[in-house]
Amino acid sequence: DEFEKIFLSEYRETGKLYDGNIPVAVIIADGSIHRGESSGDPSVGSDTLTRAIRQARKDKVKGVLLRVNSPGGSVIASDVIRREIELTKKAGIPVVVSMGNLAASGGYYISLDADYIVAQPGTITGSIGVIAMLTSVHKSLKKNLKVTFDSYQTMDNANSFSTMKLPEGDRLKRLQGSIDDIYEDFLEKVARGRNMKLEEVRKIAKGRVWSGLAAKNNGLVDELGDVHLAMLRLEERMNIGKDDSIGAKVYPEDDSPLAVLRSLLSAQVKIPPELQSLLNTWNTL
């Protein structure tokens, strides 16, 4: 009988962090990286994330915290996101990366141009390398369905990505050359973004995975710590006044049903009395 009840809407506002007057964008990159829109896997769609970063610039934020928890993915999608971070820095907006459990391959690719990188000691990061996979179904179709294929092409490269035959000869050399070019480009961008010599990057690349602690020793990250330390380092680069404090806004904005419910419970919109009564009942469960 003496148990004190508290509504969820009140609990959410208690001890709230980063609700100050200086706008900062917290960009969430959670999941595998691919082209197009993000899905609910979770995943990082390059269209979704770049649109969010551009919107943050339009909102005239004073800083960007990029929270990365990704194993990587598409090199094109990763480079598009990296480029948007580069443009944000050129606009005079500092960018600090906070690495979660995983920021490898493409996850590192989108981080490398930040002003400062904070990783956890156990963060899986690095994996500076490129891998490609092609599949061939012709043997399976012939064995299981007795279906065979033949082809006629008018150009040498017409069958470069065919699923009917594994690459060999000149076709394999072209594909390998493309992978090598992407890898060299990755190395050069790491060297430029981290102010390292290219040969230094080569020694720690080759697809090898590092812990956050080892990555710091190798120059791939700047400091070990959590997201709050990353926010502190961002605040230092923003040169805000003594009486000012950070007000964080998450991008991309979450439009899921749960996010809408959170919005209702935090009284950000007017709630009809009937719905408020129902929510209050739910809050006590």
mmCIF file of C-alpha atoms in Angstrom:
data_model
loop_
_atom_site.group_PDB
_atom_site.id
_atom_site.type_symbol
_atom_site.label_atom_id
_atom_site.label_comp_id
_atom_site.label_asym_id
_atom_site.label_seq_id
_atom_site.Cartn_x
_atom_site.Cartn_y
_atom_site.Cartn_z
ATOM 1 C CA ASP A 1 0.000 0.000 0.000
ATOM 2 C CA GLU A 2 2.943 2.337 0.607
ATOM 3 C CA PHE A 3 4.511 1.648 -2.788
ATOM 4 C CA GLU A 4 4.952 4.910 -4.700
ATOM 5 C CA LYS A 5 3.859 4.823 -8.303
ATOM 6 C CA ILE A 6 5.421 6.916 -11.043
ATOM 7 C CA PHE A 7 4.126 7.323 -14.558
ATOM 8 C CA LEU A 8 6.440 6.457 -17.447
ATOM 9 C CA SER A 9 6.045 9.986 -18.858
ATOM 10 C CA GLU A 10 7.520 11.412 -15.626
ATOM 11 C CA TYR A 11 10.239 8.772 -15.415
ATOM 12 C CA ARG A 12 11.465 9.562 -18.939
ATOM 13 C CA GLU A 13 12.046 13.198 -18.028
ATOM 14 C CA THR A 14 13.960 12.420 -14.819
ATOM 15 C CA GLY A 15 17.718 12.892 -15.114
ATOM 16 C CA LYS A 16 17.457 13.603 -18.828
ATOM 17 C CA LEU A 17 20.829 14.189 -20.498
ATOM 18 C CA TYR A 18 21.725 16.513 -23.348
ATOM 19 C CA ASP A 19 18.601 18.688 -23.325
ATOM 20 C CA GLY A 20 20.452 22.022 -23.467
ATOM 21 C CA ASN A 21 20.294 24.941 -25.870
ATOM 22 C CA ILE A 22 23.096 24.083 -28.337
ATOM 23 C CA PRO A 23 21.766 21.744 -31.074
ATOM 24 C CA VAL A 24 23.799 18.600 -31.739
ATOM 25 C CA ALA A 25 22.870 15.794 -34.143
ATOM 26 C CA VAL A 26 23.294 12.206 -33.001
ATOM 27 C CA ILE A 27 23.455 10.174 -36.213
ATOM 28 C CA ILE A 28 22.749 6.476 -35.650
ATOM 29 C CA ALA A 29 24.425 3.981 -38.019
ATOM 30 C CA ASP A 30 23.294 0.603 -36.704
ATOM 31 C CA GLY A 31 23.439 -2.534 -38.861
ATOM 32 C CA SER A 32 24.877 -3.654 -42.184
ATOM 33 C CA ILE A 33 25.482 -0.943 -44.787
ATOM 34 C CA HIS A 34 23.722 -1.068 -48.136
ATOM 35 C CA ARG A 35 22.452 1.216 -50.869
ATOM 36 C CA GLY A 36 18.933 2.627 -50.703
ATOM 37 C CA GLU A 37 16.693 3.057 -47.691
ATOM 38 C CA SER A 38 17.246 1.590 -44.242
ATOM 39 C CA SER A 39 15.032 -1.304 -43.212
ATOM 40 C CA GLY A 40 14.130 -2.573 -39.785
ATOM 41 C CA ASP A 41 16.724 -5.383 -39.615
ATOM 42 C CA PRO A 42 18.435 -3.092 -38.376
ATOM 43 C CA SER A 43 20.370 -1.819 -41.339
ATOM 44 C CA VAL A 44 22.073 1.317 -42.636
ATOM 45 C CA GLY A 45 20.705 2.488 -45.971
ATOM 46 C CA SER A 46 22.957 5.074 -47.627
ATOM 47 C CA ASP A 47 19.978 7.113 -48.878
ATOM 48 C CA THR A 48 18.428 7.231 -45.414
ATOM 49 C CA LEU A 49 21.617 8.146 -43.586
ATOM 50 C CA THR A 50 22.899 10.750 -46.045
ATOM 51 C CA ARG A 51 19.479 12.397 -46.043
ATOM 52 C CA ALA A 52 19.629 12.522 -42.246
ATOM 53 C CA ILE A 53 23.102 14.084 -42.274
ATOM 54 C CA ARG A 54 22.024 16.687 -44.822
ATOM 55 C CA GLN A 55 18.955 17.466 -42.734
ATOM 56 C CA ALA A 56 21.162 17.971 -39.684
ATOM 57 C CA ARG A 57 23.184 20.543 -41.643
ATOM 58 C CA LYS A 58 19.964 22.273 -42.737
ATOM 59 C CA ASP A 59 18.887 22.347 -39.091
ATOM 60 C CA LYS A 60 22.130 24.248 -38.414
ATOM 61 C CA VAL A 61 23.412 21.897 -35.744
ATOM 62 C CA LYS A 62 26.683 22.890 -34.099
ATOM 63 C CA GLY A 63 28.134 19.396 -34.021
ATOM 64 C CA VAL A 64 27.560 15.787 -35.124
ATOM 65 C CA LEU A 65 28.047 12.642 -33.070
ATOM 66 C CA LEU A 66 28.124 9.611 -35.360
ATOM 67 C CA ARG A 67 27.274 6.461 -33.402
ATOM 68 C CA VAL A 68 28.507 3.429 -35.343
ATOM 69 C CA ASN A 69 27.585 -0.189 -34.692
ATOM 70 C CA SER A 70 28.099 -1.887 -38.037
ATOM 71 C CA PRO A 71 29.981 -4.841 -39.562
ATOM 72 C CA GLY A 72 30.225 -3.041 -42.909
ATOM 73 C CA GLY A 73 28.652 -3.815 -46.255
ATOM 74 C CA SER A 74 28.506 -2.116 -49.640
ATOM 75 C CA VAL A 75 31.595 -0.097 -50.518
ATOM 76 C CA ILE A 76 29.569 2.324 -52.661
ATOM 77 C CA ALA A 77 27.051 2.935 -49.866
ATOM 78 C CA SER A 78 29.884 3.372 -47.342
ATOM 79 C CA ASP A 79 31.682 5.878 -49.572
ATOM 80 C CA VAL A 80 28.510 7.898 -50.094
ATOM 81 C CA ILE A 81 28.061 8.177 -46.318
ATOM 82 C CA ARG A 82 31.756 8.991 -45.810
ATOM 83 C CA ARG A 83 31.495 11.764 -48.384
ATOM 84 C CA GLU A 84 28.549 13.291 -46.521
ATOM 85 C CA ILE A 85 30.615 13.346 -43.323
ATOM 86 C CA GLU A 86 33.398 15.060 -45.262
ATOM 87 C CA LEU A 87 30.972 17.719 -46.502
ATOM 88 C CA THR A 88 29.712 18.252 -42.965
ATOM 89 C CA LYS A 89 33.246 18.981 -41.783
ATOM 90 C CA LYS A 90 33.789 21.358 -44.708
ATOM 91 C CA ALA A 91 30.657 23.203 -43.563
ATOM 92 C CA GLY A 92 32.460 23.948 -40.294
ATOM 93 C CA ILE A 93 30.571 21.375 -38.216
ATOM 94 C CA PRO A 94 32.816 19.116 -36.084
ATOM 95 C CA VAL A 95 32.174 15.369 -36.270
ATOM 96 C CA VAL A 96 33.069 12.859 -33.550
ATOM 97 C CA VAL A 97 32.529 9.105 -33.901
ATOM 98 C CA SER A 98 31.465 6.875 -31.024
ATOM 99 C CA MET A 99 32.036 3.206 -31.846
ATOM 100 C CA GLY A 100 29.780 0.614 -30.248
ATOM 101 C CA ASN A 101 30.376 -3.137 -30.240
ATOM 102 C CA LEU A 102 31.272 -3.230 -33.921
ATOM 103 C CA ALA A 103 32.689 -0.728 -36.395
ATOM 104 C CA ALA A 104 34.493 -2.838 -38.963
ATOM 105 C CA SER A 105 35.145 -2.653 -42.711
ATOM 106 C CA GLY A 106 32.386 -0.344 -43.999
ATOM 107 C CA GLY A 107 31.697 0.616 -40.393
ATOM 108 C CA TYR A 108 35.254 1.925 -40.184
ATOM 109 C CA TYR A 109 35.034 3.385 -43.695
ATOM 110 C CA ILE A 110 32.222 5.769 -42.702
ATOM 111 C CA SER A 111 34.155 6.771 -39.552
ATOM 112 C CA LEU A 112 37.617 7.502 -40.898
ATOM 113 C CA ASP A 113 37.027 11.134 -41.902
ATOM 114 C CA ALA A 114 35.711 12.207 -38.486
ATOM 115 C CA ASP A 115 37.596 14.818 -36.452
ATOM 116 C CA TYR A 116 37.917 12.372 -33.563
ATOM 117 C CA ILE A 117 37.130 8.674 -32.987
ATOM 118 C CA VAL A 118 36.244 7.167 -29.615
ATOM 119 C CA ALA A 119 36.008 3.373 -29.334
ATOM 120 C CA GLN A 120 35.345 0.996 -26.480
ATOM 121 C CA PRO A 121 38.273 -1.255 -25.477
ATOM 122 C CA GLY A 122 36.415 -4.276 -26.835
ATOM 123 C CA THR A 123 35.042 -2.666 -29.992
ATOM 124 C CA ILE A 124 35.633 -4.861 -33.041
ATOM 125 C CA THR A 125 37.024 -2.419 -35.577
ATOM 126 C CA GLY A 126 39.454 -2.033 -38.454
ATOM 127 C CA SER A 127 38.992 -4.838 -40.990
ATOM 128 C CA ILE A 128 40.380 -2.556 -43.682
ATOM 129 C CA GLY A 129 39.898 -4.823 -46.650
ATOM 130 C CA VAL A 130 37.649 -5.698 -49.574
ATOM 131 C CA ILE A 131 35.932 -8.950 -50.376
ATOM 132 C CA ALA A 132 33.646 -9.864 -53.265
ATOM 133 C CA MET A 133 31.615 -12.972 -53.942
ATOM 134 C CA LEU A 134 30.112 -14.295 -57.147
ATOM 135 C CA THR A 135 27.791 -17.270 -57.356
ATOM 136 C CA SER A 136 27.246 -19.725 -60.173
ATOM 137 C CA VAL A 137 24.116 -21.856 -60.484
ATOM 138 C CA HIS A 138 24.714 -23.671 -63.762
ATOM 139 C CA LYS A 139 26.007 -26.905 -62.183
ATOM 140 C CA SER A 140 23.110 -27.040 -59.744
ATOM 141 C CA LEU A 141 20.537 -26.437 -62.483
ATOM 142 C CA LYS A 142 22.077 -29.102 -64.685
ATOM 143 C CA LYS A 143 22.309 -31.682 -61.901
ATOM 144 C CA ASN A 144 18.907 -31.120 -60.293
ATOM 145 C CA LEU A 145 16.692 -29.866 -63.128
ATOM 146 C CA LYS A 146 18.589 -31.109 -66.204
ATOM 147 C CA VAL A 147 18.655 -27.543 -67.515
ATOM 148 C CA THR A 148 21.676 -26.354 -69.483
ATOM 149 C CA PHE A 149 22.618 -22.928 -70.814
ATOM 150 C CA ASP A 150 24.581 -21.442 -73.634
ATOM 151 C CA SER A 151 25.162 -17.781 -74.435
ATOM 152 C CA TYR A 152 25.959 -15.380 -77.227
ATOM 153 C CA GLN A 153 27.539 -11.993 -76.503
ATOM 154 C CA THR A 154 28.484 -9.031 -78.641
ATOM 155 C CA MET A 155 30.992 -7.475 -76.181
ATOM 156 C CA ASP A 156 33.865 -8.943 -74.175
ATOM 157 C CA ASN A 157 32.541 -7.799 -70.794
ATOM 158 C CA ALA A 158 28.920 -8.771 -71.296
ATOM 159 C CA ASN A 159 29.173 -11.793 -68.978
ATOM 160 C CA SER A 160 31.226 -10.135 -66.211
ATOM 161 C CA PHE A 161 28.560 -10.725 -63.557
ATOM 162 C CA SER A 162 26.882 -13.761 -65.066
ATOM 163 C CA THR A 163 25.555 -16.372 -62.622
ATOM 164 C CA MET A 164 25.898 -19.082 -65.272
ATOM 165 C CA LYS A 165 29.673 -19.417 -65.155
ATOM 166 C CA LEU A 166 32.378 -18.763 -62.608
ATOM 167 C CA PRO A 167 34.949 -16.129 -63.644
ATOM 168 C CA GLU A 168 38.200 -17.270 -65.217
ATOM 169 C CA GLY A 169 40.875 -15.876 -67.511
ATOM 170 C CA ASP A 170 40.503 -12.210 -68.451
ATOM 171 C CA ARG A 171 37.147 -12.007 -66.714
ATOM 172 C CA LEU A 172 38.717 -13.050 -63.399
ATOM 173 C CA LYS A 173 41.611 -10.620 -63.896
ATOM 174 C CA ARG A 174 39.212 -7.718 -64.468
ATOM 175 C CA LEU A 175 37.229 -8.546 -61.345
ATOM 176 C CA GLN A 176 40.382 -8.945 -59.265
ATOM 177 C CA GLY A 177 41.700 -5.657 -60.640
ATOM 178 C CA SER A 178 38.496 -3.915 -59.588
ATOM 179 C CA ILE A 179 38.815 -5.294 -56.050
ATOM 180 C CA ASP A 180 42.466 -4.200 -55.901
ATOM 181 C CA ASP A 181 41.521 -0.663 -56.982
ATOM 182 C CA ILE A 182 38.848 -0.426 -54.285
ATOM 183 C CA TYR A 183 41.312 -1.681 -51.670
ATOM 184 C CA GLU A 184 43.957 0.879 -52.665
ATOM 185 C CA ASP A 185 41.351 3.634 -52.510
ATOM 186 C CA PHE A 186 40.331 2.447 -49.024
ATOM 187 C CA LEU A 187 43.965 2.560 -47.859
ATOM 188 C CA GLU A 188 44.493 6.064 -49.226
ATOM 189 C CA LYS A 189 41.356 7.382 -47.541
ATOM 190 C CA VAL A 190 42.376 5.878 -44.198
ATOM 191 C CA ALA A 191 45.831 7.428 -44.538
ATOM 192 C CA ARG A 192 44.364 10.840 -45.360
ATOM 193 C CA GLY A 193 41.610 10.713 -42.760
ATOM 194 C CA ARG A 194 43.880 9.504 -39.945
ATOM 195 C CA ASN A 195 46.949 11.561 -40.930
ATOM 196 C CA MET A 196 49.020 8.415 -41.379
ATOM 197 C CA LYS A 197 51.551 7.335 -43.967
ATOM 198 C CA LEU A 198 50.216 4.936 -46.583
ATOM 199 C CA GLU A 199 52.775 2.275 -45.669
ATOM 200 C CA GLU A 200 51.715 2.497 -42.024
ATOM 201 C CA VAL A 201 48.143 1.780 -43.062
ATOM 202 C CA ARG A 202 49.213 -1.170 -45.226
ATOM 203 C CA LYS A 203 50.784 -2.857 -42.197
ATOM 204 C CA ILE A 204 47.553 -2.796 -40.180
ATOM 205 C CA ALA A 205 45.119 -3.337 -43.059
ATOM 206 C CA LYS A 206 44.756 -6.551 -45.123
ATOM 207 C CA GLY A 207 41.318 -7.152 -43.636
ATOM 208 C CA ARG A 208 42.659 -7.728 -40.133
ATOM 209 C CA VAL A 209 40.318 -7.076 -37.222
ATOM 210 C CA TRP A 210 41.432 -5.185 -34.119
ATOM 211 C CA SER A 211 40.011 -4.610 -30.673
ATOM 212 C CA GLY A 212 39.425 -0.991 -29.729
ATOM 213 C CA LEU A 213 42.513 -1.125 -27.517
ATOM 214 C CA ALA A 214 44.708 -2.464 -30.341
ATOM 215 C CA ALA A 215 43.146 -0.006 -32.797
ATOM 216 C CA LYS A 216 44.158 2.880 -30.536
ATOM 217 C CA ASN A 217 47.717 1.571 -30.360
ATOM 218 C CA ASN A 218 47.732 1.335 -34.163
ATOM 219 C CA GLY A 219 46.389 4.862 -34.683
ATOM 220 C CA LEU A 220 42.986 3.836 -36.045
ATOM 221 C CA VAL A 221 41.088 5.454 -33.146
ATOM 222 C CA ASP A 222 41.969 8.367 -30.883
ATOM 223 C CA GLU A 223 40.687 7.403 -27.451
ATOM 224 C CA LEU A 224 38.938 4.658 -25.498
ATOM 225 C CA GLY A 225 35.614 5.424 -23.866
ATOM 226 C CA ASP A 226 31.852 5.423 -24.142
ATOM 227 C CA VAL A 227 29.353 7.616 -25.942
ATOM 228 C CA HIS A 228 29.397 10.197 -23.129
ATOM 229 C CA LEU A 229 33.149 10.670 -23.525
ATOM 230 C CA ALA A 230 32.607 11.087 -27.280
ATOM 231 C CA MET A 231 29.991 13.752 -26.579
ATOM 232 C CA LEU A 232 32.441 15.530 -24.257
ATOM 233 C CA ARG A 233 35.106 15.512 -26.986
ATOM 234 C CA LEU A 234 32.557 16.912 -29.435
ATOM 235 C CA GLU A 235 31.635 19.655 -26.972
ATOM 236 C CA GLU A 236 35.310 20.620 -26.705
ATOM 237 C CA ARG A 237 35.490 21.041 -30.473
ATOM 238 C CA MET A 238 32.360 23.191 -30.571
ATOM 239 C CA ASN A 239 33.803 25.903 -28.330
ATOM 240 C CA ILE A 240 30.503 26.622 -26.620
ATOM 241 C CA GLY A 241 30.078 29.120 -23.783
ATOM 242 C CA LYS A 242 30.218 28.264 -20.078
ATOM 243 C CA ASP A 243 26.486 28.812 -19.674
ATOM 244 C CA ASP A 244 25.584 26.733 -22.723
ATOM 245 C CA SER A 245 24.929 22.994 -22.859
ATOM 246 C CA ILE A 246 24.317 20.402 -25.545
ATOM 247 C CA GLY A 247 20.828 19.591 -26.764
ATOM 248 C CA ALA A 248 20.917 16.306 -28.680
ATOM 249 C CA LYS A 249 18.532 15.271 -31.428
ATOM 250 C CA VAL A 250 18.655 11.785 -32.955
ATOM 251 C CA TYR A 251 18.777 11.333 -36.745
ATOM 252 C CA PRO A 252 17.247 9.634 -38.692
ATOM 253 C CA GLU A 253 14.049 10.328 -36.806
ATOM 254 C CA ASP A 254 12.278 7.180 -35.688
ATOM 255 C CA ASP A 255 8.735 6.953 -37.082
ATOM 256 C CA SER A 256 7.997 3.469 -35.727
ATOM 257 C CA PRO A 257 4.830 2.862 -33.672
ATOM 258 C CA LEU A 258 6.932 2.588 -30.513
ATOM 259 C CA ALA A 259 8.510 5.977 -31.192
ATOM 260 C CA VAL A 260 5.076 7.532 -31.699
ATOM 261 C CA LEU A 261 3.964 6.055 -28.376
ATOM 262 C CA ARG A 262 7.074 7.480 -26.684
ATOM 263 C CA SER A 263 6.193 10.870 -28.132
ATOM 264 C CA LEU A 264 2.708 10.614 -26.681
ATOM 265 C CA LEU A 265 3.969 9.599 -23.260
ATOM 266 C CA SER A 266 6.430 12.478 -23.121
ATOM 267 C CA ALA A 267 3.563 14.924 -23.685
ATOM 268 C CA GLN A 268 5.038 16.296 -26.880
ATOM 269 C CA VAL A 269 1.546 16.341 -28.389
ATOM 270 C CA LYS A 270 -1.892 16.939 -26.923
ATOM 271 C CA ILE A 271 -3.606 13.721 -25.887
ATOM 272 C CA PRO A 272 -7.387 13.281 -25.761
ATOM 273 C CA PRO A 273 -8.642 12.589 -22.193
ATOM 274 C CA GLU A 274 -9.913 9.121 -23.174
ATOM 275 C CA LEU A 275 -6.497 8.115 -24.546
ATOM 276 C CA GLN A 276 -4.675 9.664 -21.590
ATOM 277 C CA SER A 277 -6.772 7.550 -19.231
ATOM 278 C CA LEU A 278 -5.846 4.422 -21.191
ATOM 279 C CA LEU A 279 -2.137 5.345 -21.224
ATOM 280 C CA ASN A 280 -2.158 6.029 -17.498
ATOM 281 C CA THR A 281 -3.608 2.582 -16.914
ATOM 282 C CA TRP A 282 -0.901 1.071 -19.109
ATOM 283 C CA ASN A 283 1.797 3.053 -17.281
ATOM 284 C CA THR A 284 0.941 1.383 -13.963
ATOM 285 C CA LEU A 285 1.443 -2.158 -15.318
#
